[in-house]
């Protein structure tokens, strides 16, 4: 088993803290009860691409658990797990698409956004719904409305926030051949 590097552990801690702060204090209320438009998922998608699927999963799990705990209603584990699954899936998608080996141009952004939209759909429409029914016996009409709105809202905010973070990060990377003598 591959051991975590200090860099990965620090990234998980900082990522979970930023996920918590954005989720707790920058959440945009929605018309659907108990659902916000969440800008923290763009950060989570970016961190998953840069640090990998395990780091992404842990950032999502820890950050979401802290958000729920801070509100005082208890931790809603089905959605906490869905956040972890989202981080894992985006990280795996980035590995499969080899986004870390390419420059983040239009093609890279399209791949990133396809990966994160599919990951949102799987996490919220499948994972959160199934776990809500199994763990909490929630009514299907309520959880379907919540998960559909979460998928759309989180995808849109992730496209904006995640894309901006990826472009900014790519701008800091040294391009191949840029340091050669001419």
PDB file of C-alpha atoms in Angstrom:
ATOM      1  CA  UNK A   1       0.000   0.000   0.000  1.00  0.00           C
ATOM      2  CA  UNK A   2       1.255   3.462  -0.910  1.00  0.00           C
ATOM      3  CA  UNK A   3       1.862   5.620   2.162  1.00  0.00           C
ATOM      4  CA  UNK A   4       0.571   9.156   2.411  1.00  0.00           C
ATOM      5  CA  UNK A   5       3.198  11.820   1.976  1.00  0.00           C
ATOM      6  CA  UNK A   6       3.373  14.784   4.318  1.00  0.00           C
ATOM      7  CA  UNK A   7       2.205  16.886   1.374  1.00  0.00           C
ATOM      8  CA  UNK A   8      -0.949  14.756   1.010  1.00  0.00           C
ATOM      9  CA  UNK A   9      -1.723  14.839   4.724  1.00  0.00           C
ATOM     10  CA  UNK A  10      -1.323  18.618   4.836  1.00  0.00           C
ATOM     11  CA  UNK A  11      -3.483  18.938   1.703  1.00  0.00           C
ATOM     12  CA  UNK A  12      -6.209  16.853   3.354  1.00  0.00           C
ATOM     13  CA  UNK A  13      -6.146  19.043   6.479  1.00  0.00           C
ATOM     14  CA  UNK A  14      -6.129  22.331   4.575  1.00  0.00           C
ATOM     15  CA  UNK A  15      -8.663  21.048   2.031  1.00  0.00           C
ATOM     16  CA  UNK A  16     -11.078  19.865   4.739  1.00  0.00           C
ATOM     17  CA  UNK A  17     -10.728  23.203   6.577  1.00  0.00           C
ATOM     18  CA  UNK A  18     -11.377  25.211   3.395  1.00  0.00           C
ATOM     19  CA  UNK A  19     -14.278  22.882   2.472  1.00  0.00           C
ATOM     20  CA  UNK A  20     -15.772  23.529   5.926  1.00  0.00           C
ATOM     21  CA  UNK A  21     -15.349  27.320   5.768  1.00  0.00           C
ATOM     22  CA  UNK A  22     -16.805  27.568   2.260  1.00  0.00           C
ATOM     23  CA  UNK A  23     -19.652  25.177   3.060  1.00  0.00           C
ATOM     24  CA  UNK A  24     -20.545  26.819   6.336  1.00  0.00           C
ATOM     25  CA  UNK A  25     -20.118  30.490   5.507  1.00  0.00           C
ATOM     26  CA  UNK A  26     -20.400  30.828   1.709  1.00  0.00           C
ATOM     27  CA  UNK A  27     -23.358  28.510   1.089  1.00  0.00           C
ATOM     28  CA  UNK A  28     -26.092  29.999  -1.067  1.00  0.00           C
ATOM     29  CA  UNK A  29     -29.627  29.178   0.135  1.00  0.00           C
ATOM     30  CA  UNK A  30     -31.896  27.353  -2.299  1.00  0.00           C
ATOM     31  CA  UNK A  31     -35.668  26.982  -2.624  1.00  0.00           C
ATOM     32  CA  UNK A  32     -35.331  23.259  -1.796  1.00  0.00           C
ATOM     33  CA  UNK A  33     -35.373  22.540   1.972  1.00  0.00           C
ATOM     34  CA  UNK A  34     -32.053  21.485   3.551  1.00  0.00           C
ATOM     35  CA  UNK A  35     -30.102  22.050   0.320  1.00  0.00           C
ATOM     36  CA  UNK A  36     -27.701  24.880  -0.455  1.00  0.00           C
ATOM     37  CA  UNK A  37     -25.813  25.789  -3.594  1.00  0.00           C
ATOM     38  CA  UNK A  38     -22.340  24.825  -2.468  1.00  0.00           C
ATOM     39  CA  UNK A  39     -19.204  26.489  -3.793  1.00  0.00           C
ATOM     40  CA  UNK A  40     -16.970  24.122  -1.810  1.00  0.00           C
ATOM     41  CA  UNK A  41     -17.414  21.332  -4.368  1.00  0.00           C
ATOM     42  CA  UNK A  42     -15.382  23.258  -6.941  1.00  0.00           C
ATOM     43  CA  UNK A  43     -12.552  23.341  -4.399  1.00  0.00           C
ATOM     44  CA  UNK A  44     -13.027  19.631  -3.671  1.00  0.00           C
ATOM     45  CA  UNK A  45     -12.930  18.763  -7.387  1.00  0.00           C
ATOM     46  CA  UNK A  46      -9.720  20.776  -7.806  1.00  0.00           C
ATOM     47  CA  UNK A  47      -8.073  19.216  -4.731  1.00  0.00           C
ATOM     48  CA  UNK A  48      -9.075  15.739  -5.947  1.00  0.00           C
ATOM     49  CA  UNK A  49      -7.409  16.376  -9.309  1.00  0.00           C
ATOM     50  CA  UNK A  50      -4.214  17.731  -7.756  1.00  0.00           C
ATOM     51  CA  UNK A  51      -3.827  15.363  -4.773  1.00  0.00           C
ATOM     52  CA  UNK A  52      -5.668  12.240  -5.920  1.00  0.00           C
ATOM     53  CA  UNK A  53      -8.819  10.275  -5.185  1.00  0.00           C
ATOM     54  CA  UNK A  54      -8.016   9.220  -1.595  1.00  0.00           C
ATOM     55  CA  UNK A  55      -7.197  12.780  -0.553  1.00  0.00           C
ATOM     56  CA  UNK A  56     -10.354  13.975  -2.338  1.00  0.00           C
ATOM     57  CA  UNK A  57     -12.493  11.401  -0.535  1.00  0.00           C
ATOM     58  CA  UNK A  58     -11.068  12.321   2.870  1.00  0.00           C
ATOM     59  CA  UNK A  59     -11.421  16.062   2.251  1.00  0.00           C
ATOM     60  CA  UNK A  60     -15.093  15.550   1.303  1.00  0.00           C
ATOM     61  CA  UNK A  61     -15.828  13.250   4.256  1.00  0.00           C
ATOM     62  CA  UNK A  62     -14.099  15.351   6.908  1.00  0.00           C
ATOM     63  CA  UNK A  63     -15.220  18.722   5.543  1.00  0.00           C
ATOM     64  CA  UNK A  64     -18.869  17.732   5.161  1.00  0.00           C
ATOM     65  CA  UNK A  65     -18.967  16.073   8.605  1.00  0.00           C
ATOM     66  CA  UNK A  66     -17.598  19.292  10.147  1.00  0.00           C
ATOM     67  CA  UNK A  67     -20.231  21.386   8.348  1.00  0.00           C
ATOM     68  CA  UNK A  68     -23.103  19.190   9.567  1.00  0.00           C
ATOM     69  CA  UNK A  69     -21.680  19.063  13.087  1.00  0.00           C
ATOM     70  CA  UNK A  70     -21.359  22.865  13.233  1.00  0.00           C
ATOM     71  CA  UNK A  71     -25.043  23.373  12.386  1.00  0.00           C
ATOM     72  CA  UNK A  72     -26.111  21.366  15.430  1.00  0.00           C
ATOM     73  CA  UNK A  73     -28.661  19.064  13.785  1.00  0.00           C
ATOM     74  CA  UNK A  74     -26.294  16.123  13.746  1.00  0.00           C
ATOM     75  CA  UNK A  75     -24.244  14.603  11.004  1.00  0.00           C
ATOM     76  CA  UNK A  76     -26.277  13.477   7.995  1.00  0.00           C
ATOM     77  CA  UNK A  77     -24.061  10.525   7.069  1.00  0.00           C
ATOM     78  CA  UNK A  78     -25.674   9.719   3.731  1.00  0.00           C
ATOM     79  CA  UNK A  79     -24.647  13.103   2.322  1.00  0.00           C
ATOM     80  CA  UNK A  80     -21.287  13.078   4.099  1.00  0.00           C
ATOM     81  CA  UNK A  81     -20.529   9.772   2.381  1.00  0.00           C
ATOM     82  CA  UNK A  82     -21.783  11.197  -0.943  1.00  0.00           C
ATOM     83  CA  UNK A  83     -19.299  14.091  -0.560  1.00  0.00           C
ATOM     84  CA  UNK A  84     -16.507  11.583  -0.023  1.00  0.00           C
ATOM     85  CA  UNK A  85     -17.634   9.590  -3.055  1.00  0.00           C
ATOM     86  CA  UNK A  86     -17.628  12.794  -5.118  1.00  0.00           C
ATOM     87  CA  UNK A  87     -14.003  13.527  -4.157  1.00  0.00           C
ATOM     88  CA  UNK A  88     -13.023   9.936  -4.886  1.00  0.00           C
ATOM     89  CA  UNK A  89     -14.745   9.849  -8.288  1.00  0.00           C
ATOM     90  CA  UNK A  90     -13.337  13.170  -9.496  1.00  0.00           C
ATOM     91  CA  UNK A  91      -9.860  12.054  -8.419  1.00  0.00           C
ATOM     92  CA  UNK A  92     -10.270   8.748 -10.265  1.00  0.00           C
ATOM     93  CA  UNK A  93     -11.636  10.565 -13.303  1.00  0.00           C
ATOM     94  CA  UNK A  94      -8.609  12.830 -13.339  1.00  0.00           C
ATOM     95  CA  UNK A  95      -6.308   9.786 -13.208  1.00  0.00           C
ATOM     96  CA  UNK A  96      -8.170   8.059 -16.058  1.00  0.00           C
ATOM     97  CA  UNK A  97      -8.177  11.207 -18.176  1.00  0.00           C
ATOM     98  CA  UNK A  98      -4.507  11.887 -17.318  1.00  0.00           C
ATOM     99  CA  UNK A  99      -5.324  15.514 -16.643  1.00  0.00           C
ATOM    100  CA  UNK A 100      -2.185  15.983 -14.567  1.00  0.00           C
ATOM    101  CA  UNK A 101       0.005  15.255 -17.614  1.00  0.00           C
ATOM    102  CA  UNK A 102      -1.610  17.789 -19.908  1.00  0.00           C
ATOM    103  CA  UNK A 103      -1.785  21.534 -19.875  1.00  0.00           C
ATOM    104  CA  UNK A 104      -5.103  22.858 -18.629  1.00  0.00           C
ATOM    105  CA  UNK A 105      -6.413  24.246 -21.914  1.00  0.00           C
ATOM    106  CA  UNK A 106      -9.936  24.021 -23.276  1.00  0.00           C
ATOM    107  CA  UNK A 107      -9.645  20.257 -23.735  1.00  0.00           C
ATOM    108  CA  UNK A 108      -8.462  19.754 -20.145  1.00  0.00           C
ATOM    109  CA  UNK A 109     -11.245  21.946 -18.767  1.00  0.00           C
ATOM    110  CA  UNK A 110     -13.850  20.065 -20.768  1.00  0.00           C
ATOM    111  CA  UNK A 111     -12.533  16.731 -19.430  1.00  0.00           C
ATOM    112  CA  UNK A 112     -12.423  18.112 -15.882  1.00  0.00           C
ATOM    113  CA  UNK A 113     -15.991  19.383 -16.077  1.00  0.00           C
ATOM    114  CA  UNK A 114     -17.351  16.204 -17.631  1.00  0.00           C
ATOM    115  CA  UNK A 115     -15.691  14.204 -14.839  1.00  0.00           C
ATOM    116  CA  UNK A 116     -17.070  16.427 -12.101  1.00  0.00           C
ATOM    117  CA  UNK A 117     -20.632  16.624 -13.503  1.00  0.00           C
ATOM    118  CA  UNK A 118     -20.801  12.810 -13.828  1.00  0.00           C
ATOM    119  CA  UNK A 119     -19.336  12.507 -10.314  1.00  0.00           C
ATOM    120  CA  UNK A 120     -21.994  14.892  -8.938  1.00  0.00           C
ATOM    121  CA  UNK A 121     -24.774  12.896 -10.594  1.00  0.00           C
ATOM    122  CA  UNK A 122     -23.491   9.589  -9.204  1.00  0.00           C
ATOM    123  CA  UNK A 123     -22.857  11.041  -5.743  1.00  0.00           C
ATOM    124  CA  UNK A 124     -26.141  12.898  -5.257  1.00  0.00           C
ATOM    125  CA  UNK A 125     -28.678  11.056  -7.410  1.00  0.00           C
ATOM    126  CA  UNK A 126     -27.420   7.533  -6.690  1.00  0.00           C
ATOM    127  CA  UNK A 127     -25.339   7.414  -3.484  1.00  0.00           C
ATOM    128  CA  UNK A 128     -27.174  10.049  -1.419  1.00  0.00           C
ATOM    129  CA  UNK A 129     -30.625   8.774  -2.450  1.00  0.00           C
ATOM    130  CA  UNK A 130     -29.886   5.123  -1.780  1.00  0.00           C
ATOM    131  CA  UNK A 131     -28.282   5.890   1.582  1.00  0.00           C
ATOM    132  CA  UNK A 132     -31.103   8.283   2.569  1.00  0.00           C
ATOM    133  CA  UNK A 133     -33.623   5.503   2.003  1.00  0.00           C
ATOM    134  CA  UNK A 134     -31.534   2.799   3.676  1.00  0.00           C
ATOM    135  CA  UNK A 135     -30.256   4.823   6.635  1.00  0.00           C
ATOM    136  CA  UNK A 136     -33.075   7.273   7.336  1.00  0.00           C
ATOM    137  CA  UNK A 137     -36.170   5.907   5.525  1.00  0.00           C
ATOM    138  CA  UNK A 138     -36.634   9.268   3.818  1.00  0.00           C
ATOM    139  CA  UNK A 139     -39.573   9.717   1.394  1.00  0.00           C
ATOM    140  CA  UNK A 140     -38.525   9.336  -2.245  1.00  0.00           C
ATOM    141  CA  UNK A 141     -40.164  12.527  -3.526  1.00  0.00           C
ATOM    142  CA  UNK A 142     -38.316  14.660  -0.961  1.00  0.00           C
ATOM    143  CA  UNK A 143     -34.889  13.118  -1.518  1.00  0.00           C
ATOM    144  CA  UNK A 144     -35.274  13.117  -5.298  1.00  0.00           C
ATOM    145  CA  UNK A 145     -35.986  16.870  -5.294  1.00  0.00           C
ATOM    146  CA  UNK A 146     -33.048  17.490  -2.959  1.00  0.00           C
ATOM    147  CA  UNK A 147     -30.594  15.332  -4.892  1.00  0.00           C
ATOM    148  CA  UNK A 148     -31.628  16.707  -8.282  1.00  0.00           C
ATOM    149  CA  UNK A 149     -31.223  20.284  -7.108  1.00  0.00           C
ATOM    150  CA  UNK A 150     -27.899  19.431  -5.397  1.00  0.00           C
ATOM    151  CA  UNK A 151     -26.614  17.812  -8.600  1.00  0.00           C
ATOM    152  CA  UNK A 152     -27.495  20.786 -10.797  1.00  0.00           C
ATOM    153  CA  UNK A 153     -26.502  23.510  -8.323  1.00  0.00           C
ATOM    154  CA  UNK A 154     -23.253  21.866  -7.271  1.00  0.00           C
ATOM    155  CA  UNK A 155     -22.331  21.079 -10.880  1.00  0.00           C
ATOM    156  CA  UNK A 156     -22.798  24.697 -11.957  1.00  0.00           C
ATOM    157  CA  UNK A 157     -20.829  26.072  -9.006  1.00  0.00           C
ATOM    158  CA  UNK A 158     -18.116  23.433  -9.530  1.00  0.00           C
ATOM    159  CA  UNK A 159     -17.821  24.310 -13.199  1.00  0.00           C
ATOM    160  CA  UNK A 160     -17.213  27.942 -12.262  1.00  0.00           C
ATOM    161  CA  UNK A 161     -15.085  27.597  -9.105  1.00  0.00           C
ATOM    162  CA  UNK A 162     -13.265  24.404 -10.100  1.00  0.00           C
ATOM    163  CA  UNK A 163     -12.408  25.693 -13.574  1.00  0.00           C
ATOM    164  CA  UNK A 164     -11.048  28.955 -12.175  1.00  0.00           C
ATOM    165  CA  UNK A 165      -8.894  27.067  -9.661  1.00  0.00           C
ATOM    166  CA  UNK A 166      -7.585  24.672 -12.346  1.00  0.00           C
ATOM    167  CA  UNK A 167      -6.705  27.517 -14.724  1.00  0.00           C
ATOM    168  CA  UNK A 168      -4.980  29.463 -11.937  1.00  0.00           C
ATOM    169  CA  UNK A 169      -3.051  26.365 -10.845  1.00  0.00           C
ATOM    170  CA  UNK A 170      -2.025  25.531 -14.414  1.00  0.00           C
ATOM    171  CA  UNK A 171      -0.686  29.067 -14.813  1.00  0.00           C
ATOM    172  CA  UNK A 172       1.751  28.431 -11.964  1.00  0.00           C
ATOM    173  CA  UNK A 173       3.200  25.290 -13.558  1.00  0.00           C
ATOM    174  CA  UNK A 174       6.358  25.491 -15.638  1.00  0.00           C
ATOM    175  CA  UNK A 175       5.634  24.618 -19.256  1.00  0.00           C
ATOM    176  CA  UNK A 176       7.790  21.948 -20.911  1.00  0.00           C
ATOM    177  CA  UNK A 177      10.733  23.568 -22.679  1.00  0.00           C
ATOM    178  CA  UNK A 178      10.115  27.029 -21.224  1.00  0.00           C
ATOM    179  CA  UNK A 179      13.430  27.036 -19.388  1.00  0.00           C
ATOM    180  CA  UNK A 180      15.589  25.911 -22.289  1.00  0.00           C
ATOM    181  CA  UNK A 181      18.275  28.123 -23.709  1.00  0.00           C
ATOM    182  CA  UNK A 182      17.484  29.599 -27.117  1.00  0.00           C
TER     183      UNK A 182
END
